[in-house]
Short mmCIF file of C-alpha atoms and ligand atoms in Angstrom, two decimals:
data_model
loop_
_atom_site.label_atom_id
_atom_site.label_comp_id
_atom_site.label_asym_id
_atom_site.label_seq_id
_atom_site.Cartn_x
_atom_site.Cartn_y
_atom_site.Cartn_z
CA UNK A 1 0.00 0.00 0.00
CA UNK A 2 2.91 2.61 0.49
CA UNK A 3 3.19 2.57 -3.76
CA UNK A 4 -0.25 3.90 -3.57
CA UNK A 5 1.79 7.98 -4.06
CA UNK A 6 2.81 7.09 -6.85
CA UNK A 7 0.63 8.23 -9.91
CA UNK A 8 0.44 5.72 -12.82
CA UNK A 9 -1.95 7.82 -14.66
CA UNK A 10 -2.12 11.77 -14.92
CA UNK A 11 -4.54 13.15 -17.16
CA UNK A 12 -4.64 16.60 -17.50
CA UNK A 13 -7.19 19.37 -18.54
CA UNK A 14 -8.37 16.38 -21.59
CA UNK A 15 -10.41 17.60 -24.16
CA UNK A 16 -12.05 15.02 -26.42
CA UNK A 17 -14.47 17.01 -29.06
CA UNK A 18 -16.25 15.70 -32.49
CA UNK A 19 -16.69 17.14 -35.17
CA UNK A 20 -20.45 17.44 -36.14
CA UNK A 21 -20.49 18.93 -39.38
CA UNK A 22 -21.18 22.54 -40.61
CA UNK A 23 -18.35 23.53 -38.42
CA UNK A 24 -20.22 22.45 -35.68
CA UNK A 25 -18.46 20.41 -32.66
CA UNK A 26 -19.49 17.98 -29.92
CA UNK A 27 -17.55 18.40 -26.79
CA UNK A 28 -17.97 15.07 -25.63
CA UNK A 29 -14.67 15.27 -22.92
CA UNK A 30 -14.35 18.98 -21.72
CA UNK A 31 -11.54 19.71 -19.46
CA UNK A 32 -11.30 16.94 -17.60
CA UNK A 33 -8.38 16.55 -15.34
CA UNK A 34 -7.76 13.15 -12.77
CA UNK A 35 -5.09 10.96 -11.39
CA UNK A 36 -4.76 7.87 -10.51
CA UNK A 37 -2.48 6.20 -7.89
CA UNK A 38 -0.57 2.73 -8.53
CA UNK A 39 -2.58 0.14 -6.91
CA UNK A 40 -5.78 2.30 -6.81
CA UNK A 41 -9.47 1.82 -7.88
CA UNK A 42 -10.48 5.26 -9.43
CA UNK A 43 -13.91 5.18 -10.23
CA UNK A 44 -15.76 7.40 -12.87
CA UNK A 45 -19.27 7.89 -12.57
CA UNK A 46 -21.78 9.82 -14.85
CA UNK A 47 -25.08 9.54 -16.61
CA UNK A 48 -25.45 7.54 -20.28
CA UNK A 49 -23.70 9.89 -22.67
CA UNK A 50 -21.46 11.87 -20.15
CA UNK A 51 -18.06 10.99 -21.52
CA UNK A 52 -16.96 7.97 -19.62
CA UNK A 53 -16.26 5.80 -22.05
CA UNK A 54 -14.92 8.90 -24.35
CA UNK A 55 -11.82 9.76 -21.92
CA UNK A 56 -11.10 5.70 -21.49
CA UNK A 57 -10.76 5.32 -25.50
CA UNK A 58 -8.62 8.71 -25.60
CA UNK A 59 -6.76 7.30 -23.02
CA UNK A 60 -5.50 4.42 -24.54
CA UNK A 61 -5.15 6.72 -27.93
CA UNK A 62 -7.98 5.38 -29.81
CA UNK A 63 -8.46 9.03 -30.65
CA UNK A 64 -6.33 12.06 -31.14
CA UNK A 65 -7.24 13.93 -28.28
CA UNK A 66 -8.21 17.36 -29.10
CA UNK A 67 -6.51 19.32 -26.26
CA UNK A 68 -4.54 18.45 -22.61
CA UNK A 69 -1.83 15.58 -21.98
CA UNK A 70 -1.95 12.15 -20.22
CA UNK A 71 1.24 10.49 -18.86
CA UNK A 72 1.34 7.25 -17.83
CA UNK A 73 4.23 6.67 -15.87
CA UNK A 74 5.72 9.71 -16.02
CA UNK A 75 6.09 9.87 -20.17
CA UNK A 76 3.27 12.18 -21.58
CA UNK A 77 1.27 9.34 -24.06
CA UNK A 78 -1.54 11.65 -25.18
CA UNK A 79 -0.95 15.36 -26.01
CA UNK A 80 -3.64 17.26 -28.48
CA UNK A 81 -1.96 20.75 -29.64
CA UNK A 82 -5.43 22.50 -29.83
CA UNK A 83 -4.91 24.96 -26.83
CA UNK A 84 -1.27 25.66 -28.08
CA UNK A 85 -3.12 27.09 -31.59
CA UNK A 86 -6.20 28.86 -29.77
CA UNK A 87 -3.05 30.55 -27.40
CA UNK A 88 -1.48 31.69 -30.65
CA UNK A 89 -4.87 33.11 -31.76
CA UNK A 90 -5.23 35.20 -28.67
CA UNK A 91 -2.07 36.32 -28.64
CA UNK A 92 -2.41 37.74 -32.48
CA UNK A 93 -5.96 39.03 -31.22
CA UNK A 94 -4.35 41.06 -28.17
CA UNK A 95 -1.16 42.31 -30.48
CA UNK A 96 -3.77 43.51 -32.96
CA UNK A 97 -6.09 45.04 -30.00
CA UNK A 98 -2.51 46.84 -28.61
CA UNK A 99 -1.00 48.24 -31.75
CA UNK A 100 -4.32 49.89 -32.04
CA UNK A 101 -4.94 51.07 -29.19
CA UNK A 102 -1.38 52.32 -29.14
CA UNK A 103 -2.34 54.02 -32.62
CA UNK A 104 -5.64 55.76 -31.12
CA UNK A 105 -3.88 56.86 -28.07
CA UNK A 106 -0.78 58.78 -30.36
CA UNK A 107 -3.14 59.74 -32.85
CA UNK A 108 -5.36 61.45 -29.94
CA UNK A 109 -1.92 63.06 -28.04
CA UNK A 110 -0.81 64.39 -31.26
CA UNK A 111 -4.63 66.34 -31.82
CA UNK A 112 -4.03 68.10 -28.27
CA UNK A 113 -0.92 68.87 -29.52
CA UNK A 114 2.03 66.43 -28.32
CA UNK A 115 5.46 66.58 -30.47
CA UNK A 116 5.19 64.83 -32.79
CA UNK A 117 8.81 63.22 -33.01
CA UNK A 118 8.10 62.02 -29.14
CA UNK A 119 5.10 60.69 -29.76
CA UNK A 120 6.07 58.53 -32.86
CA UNK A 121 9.07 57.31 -31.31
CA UNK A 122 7.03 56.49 -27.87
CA UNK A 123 4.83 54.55 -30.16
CA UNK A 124 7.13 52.80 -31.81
CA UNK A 125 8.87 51.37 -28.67
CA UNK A 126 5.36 50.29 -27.36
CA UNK A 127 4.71 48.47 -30.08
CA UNK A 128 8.11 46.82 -30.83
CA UNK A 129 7.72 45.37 -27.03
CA UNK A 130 4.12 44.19 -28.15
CA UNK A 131 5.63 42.77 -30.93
CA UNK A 132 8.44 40.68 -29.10
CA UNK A 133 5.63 39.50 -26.53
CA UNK A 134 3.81 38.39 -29.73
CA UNK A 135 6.75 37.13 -31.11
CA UNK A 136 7.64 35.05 -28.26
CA UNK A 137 4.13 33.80 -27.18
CA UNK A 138 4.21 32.32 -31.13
CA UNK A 139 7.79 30.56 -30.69
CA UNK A 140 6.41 29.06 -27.44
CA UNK A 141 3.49 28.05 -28.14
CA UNK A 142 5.11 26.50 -31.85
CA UNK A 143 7.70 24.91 -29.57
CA UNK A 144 4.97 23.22 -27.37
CA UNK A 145 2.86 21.80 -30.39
CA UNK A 146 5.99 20.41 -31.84
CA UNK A 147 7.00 18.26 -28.79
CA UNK A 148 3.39 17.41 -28.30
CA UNK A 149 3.02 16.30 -32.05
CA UNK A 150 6.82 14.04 -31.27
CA UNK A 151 5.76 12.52 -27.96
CA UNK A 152 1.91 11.57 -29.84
CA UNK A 153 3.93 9.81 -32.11
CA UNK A 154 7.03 8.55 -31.14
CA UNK A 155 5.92 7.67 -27.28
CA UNK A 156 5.95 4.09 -27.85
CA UNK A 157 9.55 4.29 -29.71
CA UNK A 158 11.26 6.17 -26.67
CA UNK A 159 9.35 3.52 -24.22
CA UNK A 160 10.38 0.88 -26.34
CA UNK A 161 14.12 2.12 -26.29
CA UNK A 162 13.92 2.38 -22.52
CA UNK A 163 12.87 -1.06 -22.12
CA UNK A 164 15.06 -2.39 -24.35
CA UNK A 165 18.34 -0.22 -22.73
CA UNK A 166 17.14 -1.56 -19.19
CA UNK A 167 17.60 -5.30 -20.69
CA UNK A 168 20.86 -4.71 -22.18
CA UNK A 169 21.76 -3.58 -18.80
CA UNK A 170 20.45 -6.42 -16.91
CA UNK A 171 22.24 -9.01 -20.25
CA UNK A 172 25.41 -7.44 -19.52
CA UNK A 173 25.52 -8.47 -15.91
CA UNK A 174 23.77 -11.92 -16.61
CA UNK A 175 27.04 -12.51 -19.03
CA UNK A 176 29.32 -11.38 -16.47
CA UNK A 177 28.21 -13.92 -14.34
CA UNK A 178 28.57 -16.37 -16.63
CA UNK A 179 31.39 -19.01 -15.92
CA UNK A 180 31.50 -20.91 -19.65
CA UNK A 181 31.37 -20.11 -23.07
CA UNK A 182 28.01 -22.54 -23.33
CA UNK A 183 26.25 -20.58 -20.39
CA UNK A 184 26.97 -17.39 -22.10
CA UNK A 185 25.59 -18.90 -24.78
CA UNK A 186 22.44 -19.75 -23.59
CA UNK A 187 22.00 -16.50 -21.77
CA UNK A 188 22.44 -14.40 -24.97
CA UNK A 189 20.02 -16.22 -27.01
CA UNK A 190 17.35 -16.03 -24.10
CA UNK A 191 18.13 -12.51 -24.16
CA UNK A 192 17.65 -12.20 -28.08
CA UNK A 193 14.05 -13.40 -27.50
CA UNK A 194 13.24 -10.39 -25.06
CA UNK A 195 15.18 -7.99 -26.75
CA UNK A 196 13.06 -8.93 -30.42
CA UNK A 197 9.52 -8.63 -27.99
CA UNK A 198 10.74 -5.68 -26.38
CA UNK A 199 11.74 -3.33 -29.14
CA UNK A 200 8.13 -3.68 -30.55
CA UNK A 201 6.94 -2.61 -26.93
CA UNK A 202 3.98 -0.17 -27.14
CA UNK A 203 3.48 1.52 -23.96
CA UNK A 204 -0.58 1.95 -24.15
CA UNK A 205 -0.12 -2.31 -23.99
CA UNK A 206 0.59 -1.28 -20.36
CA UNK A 207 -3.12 -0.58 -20.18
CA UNK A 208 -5.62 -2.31 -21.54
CA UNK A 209 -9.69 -1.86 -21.68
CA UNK A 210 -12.32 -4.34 -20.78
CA UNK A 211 -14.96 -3.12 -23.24
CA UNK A 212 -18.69 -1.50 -22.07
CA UNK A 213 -20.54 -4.72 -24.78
CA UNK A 214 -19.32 -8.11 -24.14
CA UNK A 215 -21.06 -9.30 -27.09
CA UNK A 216 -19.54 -6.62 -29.39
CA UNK A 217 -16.50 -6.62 -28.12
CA UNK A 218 -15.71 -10.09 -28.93
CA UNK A 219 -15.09 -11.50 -32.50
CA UNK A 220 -17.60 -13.79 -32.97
CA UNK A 221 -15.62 -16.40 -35.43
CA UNK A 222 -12.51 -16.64 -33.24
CA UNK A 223 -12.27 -18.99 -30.39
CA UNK A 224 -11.67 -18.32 -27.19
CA UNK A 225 -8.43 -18.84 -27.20
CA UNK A 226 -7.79 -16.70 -29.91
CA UNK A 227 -9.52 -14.22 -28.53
CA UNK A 228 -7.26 -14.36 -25.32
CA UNK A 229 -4.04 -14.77 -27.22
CA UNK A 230 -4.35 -12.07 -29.56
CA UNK A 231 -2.74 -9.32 -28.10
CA UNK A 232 0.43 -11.45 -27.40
CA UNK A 233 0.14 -12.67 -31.01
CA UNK A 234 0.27 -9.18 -32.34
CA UNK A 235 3.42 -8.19 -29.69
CA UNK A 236 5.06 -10.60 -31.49
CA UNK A 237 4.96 -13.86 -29.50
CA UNK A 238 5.30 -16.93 -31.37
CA UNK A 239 5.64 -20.03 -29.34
CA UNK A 240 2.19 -21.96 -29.65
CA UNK A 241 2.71 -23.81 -26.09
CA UNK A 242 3.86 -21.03 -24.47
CA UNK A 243 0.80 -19.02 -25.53
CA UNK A 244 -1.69 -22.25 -24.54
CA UNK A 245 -0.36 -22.27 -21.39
CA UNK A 246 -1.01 -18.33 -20.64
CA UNK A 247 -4.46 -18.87 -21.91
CA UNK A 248 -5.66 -21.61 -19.85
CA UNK A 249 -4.04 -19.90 -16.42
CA UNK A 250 -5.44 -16.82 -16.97
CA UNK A 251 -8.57 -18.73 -17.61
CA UNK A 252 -8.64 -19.97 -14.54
CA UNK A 253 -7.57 -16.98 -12.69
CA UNK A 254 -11.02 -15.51 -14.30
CA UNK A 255 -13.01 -18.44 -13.14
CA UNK A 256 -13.41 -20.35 -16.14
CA UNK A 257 -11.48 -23.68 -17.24
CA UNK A 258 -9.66 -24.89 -19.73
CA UNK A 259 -11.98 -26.50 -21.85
CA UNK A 260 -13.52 -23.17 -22.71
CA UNK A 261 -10.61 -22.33 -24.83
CA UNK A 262 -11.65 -24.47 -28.13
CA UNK A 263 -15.63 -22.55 -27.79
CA UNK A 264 -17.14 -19.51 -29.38
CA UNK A 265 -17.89 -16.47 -28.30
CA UNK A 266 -21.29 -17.23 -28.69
CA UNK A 267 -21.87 -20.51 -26.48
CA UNK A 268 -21.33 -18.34 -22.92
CA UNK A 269 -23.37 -16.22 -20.96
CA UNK A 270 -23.06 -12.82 -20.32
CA UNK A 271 -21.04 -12.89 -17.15
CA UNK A 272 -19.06 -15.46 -18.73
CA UNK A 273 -18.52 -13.17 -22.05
CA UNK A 274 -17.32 -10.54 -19.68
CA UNK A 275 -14.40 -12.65 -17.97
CA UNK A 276 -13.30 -13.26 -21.67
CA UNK A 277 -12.48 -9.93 -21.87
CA UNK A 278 -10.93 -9.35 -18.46
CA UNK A 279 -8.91 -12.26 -19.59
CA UNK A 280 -8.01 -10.66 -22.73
CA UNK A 281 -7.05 -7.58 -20.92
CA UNK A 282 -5.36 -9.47 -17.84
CA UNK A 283 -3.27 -11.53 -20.04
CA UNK A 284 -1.37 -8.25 -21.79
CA UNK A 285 -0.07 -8.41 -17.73
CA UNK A 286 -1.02 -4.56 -17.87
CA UNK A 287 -0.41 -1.83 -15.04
CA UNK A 288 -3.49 -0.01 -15.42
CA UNK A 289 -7.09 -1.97 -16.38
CA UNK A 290 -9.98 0.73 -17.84
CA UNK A 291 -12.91 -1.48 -17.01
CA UNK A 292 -16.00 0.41 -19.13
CA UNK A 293 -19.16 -0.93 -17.08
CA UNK A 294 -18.00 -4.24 -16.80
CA UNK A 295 -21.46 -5.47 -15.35
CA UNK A 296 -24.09 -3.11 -16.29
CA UNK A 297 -24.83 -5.62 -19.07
CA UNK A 298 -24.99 -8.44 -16.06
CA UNK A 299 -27.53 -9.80 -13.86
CA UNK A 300 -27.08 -8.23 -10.07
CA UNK A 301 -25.66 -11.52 -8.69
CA UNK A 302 -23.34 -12.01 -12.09
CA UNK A 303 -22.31 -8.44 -11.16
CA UNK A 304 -20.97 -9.38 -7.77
CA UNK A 305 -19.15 -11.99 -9.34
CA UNK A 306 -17.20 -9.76 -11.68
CA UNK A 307 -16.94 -7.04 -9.05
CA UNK A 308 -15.24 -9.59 -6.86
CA UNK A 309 -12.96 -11.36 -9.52
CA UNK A 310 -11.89 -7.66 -10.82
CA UNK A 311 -10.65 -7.01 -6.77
CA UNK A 312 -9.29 -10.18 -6.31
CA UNK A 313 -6.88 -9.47 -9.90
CA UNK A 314 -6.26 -6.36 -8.48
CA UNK A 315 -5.11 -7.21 -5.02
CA UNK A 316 -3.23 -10.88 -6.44
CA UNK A 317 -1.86 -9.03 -8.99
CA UNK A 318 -1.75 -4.90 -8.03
CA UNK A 319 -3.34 -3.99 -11.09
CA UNK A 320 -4.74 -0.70 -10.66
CA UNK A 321 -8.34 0.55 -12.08
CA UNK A 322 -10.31 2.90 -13.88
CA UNK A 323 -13.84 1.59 -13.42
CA UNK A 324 -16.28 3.11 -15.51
CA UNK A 325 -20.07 2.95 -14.28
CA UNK A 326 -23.66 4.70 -14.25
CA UNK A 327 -24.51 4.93 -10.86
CA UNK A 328 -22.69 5.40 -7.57
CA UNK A 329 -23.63 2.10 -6.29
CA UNK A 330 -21.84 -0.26 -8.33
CA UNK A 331 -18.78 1.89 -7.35
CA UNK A 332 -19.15 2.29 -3.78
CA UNK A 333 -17.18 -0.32 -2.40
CA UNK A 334 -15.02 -0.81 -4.95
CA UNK A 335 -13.17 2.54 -6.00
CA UNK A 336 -10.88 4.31 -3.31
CA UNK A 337 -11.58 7.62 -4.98
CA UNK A 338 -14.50 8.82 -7.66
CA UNK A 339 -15.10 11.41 -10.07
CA UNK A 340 -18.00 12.04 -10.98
CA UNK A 341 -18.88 13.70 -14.43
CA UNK A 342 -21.70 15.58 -15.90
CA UNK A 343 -21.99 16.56 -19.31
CA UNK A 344 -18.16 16.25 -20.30
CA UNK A 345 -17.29 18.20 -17.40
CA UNK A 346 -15.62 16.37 -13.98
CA UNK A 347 -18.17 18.05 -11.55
CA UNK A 348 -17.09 16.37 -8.37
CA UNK A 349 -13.42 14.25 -7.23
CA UNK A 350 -13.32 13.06 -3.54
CA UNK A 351 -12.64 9.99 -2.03
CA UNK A 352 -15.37 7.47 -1.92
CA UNK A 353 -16.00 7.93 1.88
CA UNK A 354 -15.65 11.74 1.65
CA UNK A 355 -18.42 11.89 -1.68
CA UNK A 356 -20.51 9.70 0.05
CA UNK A 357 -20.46 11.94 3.87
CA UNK A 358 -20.47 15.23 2.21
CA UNK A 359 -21.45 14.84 -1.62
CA UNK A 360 -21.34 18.62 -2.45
CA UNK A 361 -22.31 18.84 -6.41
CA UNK A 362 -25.82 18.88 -6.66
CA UNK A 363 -25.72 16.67 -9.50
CA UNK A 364 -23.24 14.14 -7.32
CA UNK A 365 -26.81 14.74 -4.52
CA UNK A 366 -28.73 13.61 -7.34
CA UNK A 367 -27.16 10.68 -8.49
CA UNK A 368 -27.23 9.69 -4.81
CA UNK A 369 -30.68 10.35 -3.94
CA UNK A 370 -31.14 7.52 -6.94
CA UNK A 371 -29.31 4.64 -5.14
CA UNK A 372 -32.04 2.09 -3.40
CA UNK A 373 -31.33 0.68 -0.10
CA UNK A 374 -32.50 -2.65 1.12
CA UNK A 375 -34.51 -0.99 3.87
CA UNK A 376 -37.99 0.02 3.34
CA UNK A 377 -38.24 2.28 5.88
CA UNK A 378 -35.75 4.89 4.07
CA UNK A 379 -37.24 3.65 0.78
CA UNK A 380 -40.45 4.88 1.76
CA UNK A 381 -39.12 8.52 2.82
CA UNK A 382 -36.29 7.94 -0.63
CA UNK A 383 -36.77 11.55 -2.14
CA UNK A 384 -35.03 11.51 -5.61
CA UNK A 385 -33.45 14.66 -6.07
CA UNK A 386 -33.35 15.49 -10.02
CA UNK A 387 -30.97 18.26 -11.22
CA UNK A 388 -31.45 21.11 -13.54
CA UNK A 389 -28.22 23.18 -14.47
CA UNK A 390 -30.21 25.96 -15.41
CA UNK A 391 -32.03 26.23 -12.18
CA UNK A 392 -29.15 25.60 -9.94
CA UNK A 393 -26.17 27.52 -11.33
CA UNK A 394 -25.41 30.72 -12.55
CA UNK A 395 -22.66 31.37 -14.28
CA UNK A 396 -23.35 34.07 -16.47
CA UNK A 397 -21.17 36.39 -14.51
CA UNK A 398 -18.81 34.40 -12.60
CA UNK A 399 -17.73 30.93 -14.45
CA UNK A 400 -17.11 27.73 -12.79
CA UNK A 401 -13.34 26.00 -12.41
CA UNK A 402 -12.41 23.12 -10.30
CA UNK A 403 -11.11 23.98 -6.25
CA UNK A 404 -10.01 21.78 -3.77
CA UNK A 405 -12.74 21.89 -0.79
CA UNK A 406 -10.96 19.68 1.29
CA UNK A 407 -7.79 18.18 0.71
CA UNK A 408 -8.31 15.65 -1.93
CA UNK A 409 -11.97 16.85 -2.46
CA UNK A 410 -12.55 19.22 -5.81
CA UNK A 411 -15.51 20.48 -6.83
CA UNK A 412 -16.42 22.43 -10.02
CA UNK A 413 -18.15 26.18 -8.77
CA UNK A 414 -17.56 29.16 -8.91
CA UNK A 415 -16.63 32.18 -6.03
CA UNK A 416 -20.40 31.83 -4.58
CA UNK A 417 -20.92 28.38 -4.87
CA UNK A 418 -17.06 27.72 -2.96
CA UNK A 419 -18.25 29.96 -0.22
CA UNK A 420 -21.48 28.35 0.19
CA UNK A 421 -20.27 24.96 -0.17
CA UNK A 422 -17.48 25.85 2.92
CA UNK A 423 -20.68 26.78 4.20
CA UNK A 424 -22.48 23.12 4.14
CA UNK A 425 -18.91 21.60 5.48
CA UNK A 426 -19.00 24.09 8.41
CA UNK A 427 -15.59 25.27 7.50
N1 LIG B 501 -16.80 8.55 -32.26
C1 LIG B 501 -17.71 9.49 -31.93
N2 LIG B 501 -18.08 10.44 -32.84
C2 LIG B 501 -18.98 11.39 -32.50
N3 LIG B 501 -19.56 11.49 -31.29
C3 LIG B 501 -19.23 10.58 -30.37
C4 LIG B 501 -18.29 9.53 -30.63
N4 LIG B 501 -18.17 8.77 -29.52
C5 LIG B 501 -18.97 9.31 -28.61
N5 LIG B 501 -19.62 10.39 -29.10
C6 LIG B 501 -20.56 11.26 -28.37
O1 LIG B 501 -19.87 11.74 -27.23
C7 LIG B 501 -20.73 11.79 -26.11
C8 LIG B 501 -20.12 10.97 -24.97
O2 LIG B 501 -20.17 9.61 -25.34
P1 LIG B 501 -19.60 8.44 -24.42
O3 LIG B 501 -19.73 7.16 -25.16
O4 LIG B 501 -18.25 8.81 -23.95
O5 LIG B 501 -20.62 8.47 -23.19
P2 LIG B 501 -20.68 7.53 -21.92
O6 LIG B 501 -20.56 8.41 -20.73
O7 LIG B 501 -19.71 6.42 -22.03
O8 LIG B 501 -22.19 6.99 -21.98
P3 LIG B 501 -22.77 5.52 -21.63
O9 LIG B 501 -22.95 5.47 -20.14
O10 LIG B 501 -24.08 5.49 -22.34
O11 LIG B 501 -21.82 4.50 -22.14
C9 LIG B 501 -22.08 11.29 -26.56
O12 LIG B 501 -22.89 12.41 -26.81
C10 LIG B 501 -21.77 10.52 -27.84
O13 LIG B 501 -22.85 10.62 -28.73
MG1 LIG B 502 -19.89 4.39 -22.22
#
């Protein structure tokens, strides 16, 4: 538990927006920022159409994000260049807005009479210093855009030559150890093998995604075991027995058997469909597991069952987890910390005790006014509290941005909505 400071995912102010057509865009992921901790269960909550499964796929770079960064481990993965252009923009619009307003100012001095000499060359410094802020708010912003386009592309070339340095490290000690000719032998041609798998590393293999459909997700004319062994297939692992062997453990680690490996897709269940894919994902051995509603597709005690097999991976193997759901309850006693999002916006971020004894958001109130309870006392009183934007903000004046409440607890308001949220904590 003491790795749990160190972040293994850091995604920062992600913007994930479609185009719509007629120059229209939808801003499906809109400034969303979160980390997670190695070893933790980050769960992120939001109604059907919020964004969840949006900032999961731009995670693992199914999409070209449109604007922010995510690192995973430290090397930036994800970077869109889009604020790095609308920064340029501005800072053409305010040179522009200066020189003229420089212009107007002379131009007024000289009509009550200023010298004219002094004036002009007044002017002309003023604007030569707007021009070098210009100037330099271009090259920076060019400069930014340019490593952000490199580390896009080339992220899983630099990881790969990481990896593949740290082996040659750990080869040349392995030979120095090495007594004979023949062991050296062997040693370097073991080495070969990881060396060949390693340079063809990708780094977003180090997290993988347990689709939201299990029955879409899977290709229905491979077998199982295809299915599971693809991934290591494509990273460029060739040894059938080797690969037969991973399959039918991490079958069983999922809680199916071997026999299942020869079936299709088809001839399981649901819950059975969905520990495919955790074994699909689970068998890349990845750091970080975006699980995208494993069980809302699932019966409620099938959804226990993947709940509990999803810990168990996590605490046998300290994978840690992005889980993806609709409603607070599947999360509750699963994540360590939640975030919970409303219309491509993170609303609320708090730890799952902390939203839970003080939810803030009024949309985070809502979504917990809509959890049942097995107690039909409280069900009877159960007052579902729907929200309306409109009605309960106003940010015509004053726009929202994300504080910190409490430490570790953010919430997006804005000056009157902090100060009457302190308000509700009693701070
Ligand atoms: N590839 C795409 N092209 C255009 N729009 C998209 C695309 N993918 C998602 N969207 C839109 O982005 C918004 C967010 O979608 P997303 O799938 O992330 O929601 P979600 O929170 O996962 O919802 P659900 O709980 O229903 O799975 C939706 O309005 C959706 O229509
Ligand atoms: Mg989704």
């Amino acid at each position: 538990m003491e790795e749990r400071n160190e972040t293994l995912l850091r995604v920062e102010h992600l913007c994930q927006y479609f185009k719509m057509g007629a120059g229209r865009e939808l801003k499906a992921v809109d400034d969303v920022s979160f980390d997670i901790k190695k070893g933790e269960v980050f769960g992120l909550v939001g109604e059907s159409g919020c964004g969840k499964t949006t900032t999961g796929r731009s995670i693992i770079k199914l999409y070209d994000i449109t604007s922010g960064n995510v690192y995973f481990k430290g090397q930036r993965i994800c970077a869109g260049i889009r604020s790095y252009k609308d920064a340029i923009r501005a800072a053409r619009a305010s040179y522009r807005e200066k020189v003229a307003a420089l212009n107007k100012q002379m131009k007024e001095e000289l009509e009550q009479g200023a010298d004219r000499a002094q004036a002009e060359a007044l002017n002309k410094k003023l604007r030569a210093e707007a021009e070098e802020e210009f100037r330099n708010a271009v090259i920076e912003n060019r400069r930014l855009i340019s490593s952000a386009k490199h580390d896009q592309k080339y992220c899983d070339k630099d990881h790969a030559a990481k990896v593949v340095a740290s082996i040659k490290e750990e080869m040349a000690s392995a030979l120095a150890a090495c007594s004979s000719d023949e062991e050296r032998k062997k040693v370097k041609k073991d080495y070969k093998a990881r060396l060949k798998i390693a340079s063809h590393e990708r780094i977003v293999n180090r997290i993988q995604m347990i689709f939201q459909d299990p029955i879409a997700s899977l290709n229905p004319r491979m077998t199982v075991r295809d299915i599971i062994a693809e991934g290591l297939i494509i990273h460029g692992i060739k040894d059938k027995e080797f690969i037969d062997e991973k399959v039918y453990n991490i079958l069983e680690k999922v809680g199916l058997v071997r026999e299942h490996a020869g079936r299709y897709p088809h001839e399981f269940s649901g819950g059975q469909r969905q520990r495919i894919g955790i074994a699909r994902a689970v068998i890349m051995e990845p750091e970080l597991i975006i699980a995208d509603e494993p069980v809302s597709a699932l019966d409620v005690s099938i959804q226990a069952q993947v709940i509990n097999l999803l810990n168990d991976l996590r605490s046998d193997l300290g994978i840690t987890v992005l889980f993806i759901a609709h409603d607070l309850s599947v999360v509750k006693y699963f994540s360590d910390r939640i975030g919970v999002m409303y219309f491509g916006k993170m609303v609320e971020l708090a730890p799952s005790d902390e939203l839970f004894a003080h939810p803030l958001h009024p949309y985070t109130k809502s979504l917990l006014s809509a959890i049942p309870l097995p107690d039909p006392h409280y069900e009877k009183q159960r007052k579902r509290i729907t929200y309306n934007p409109l009605a309960e903000h106003d940010y015509s004046v004053d726009g929202p941005t994300m504080r910190e409440i409490t430490p570790g607890h953010f919430i997006y308001c804005n000056d009157a909505e902090f100060a009457k949220y302190q308000g509700e904590l009693g701070l």
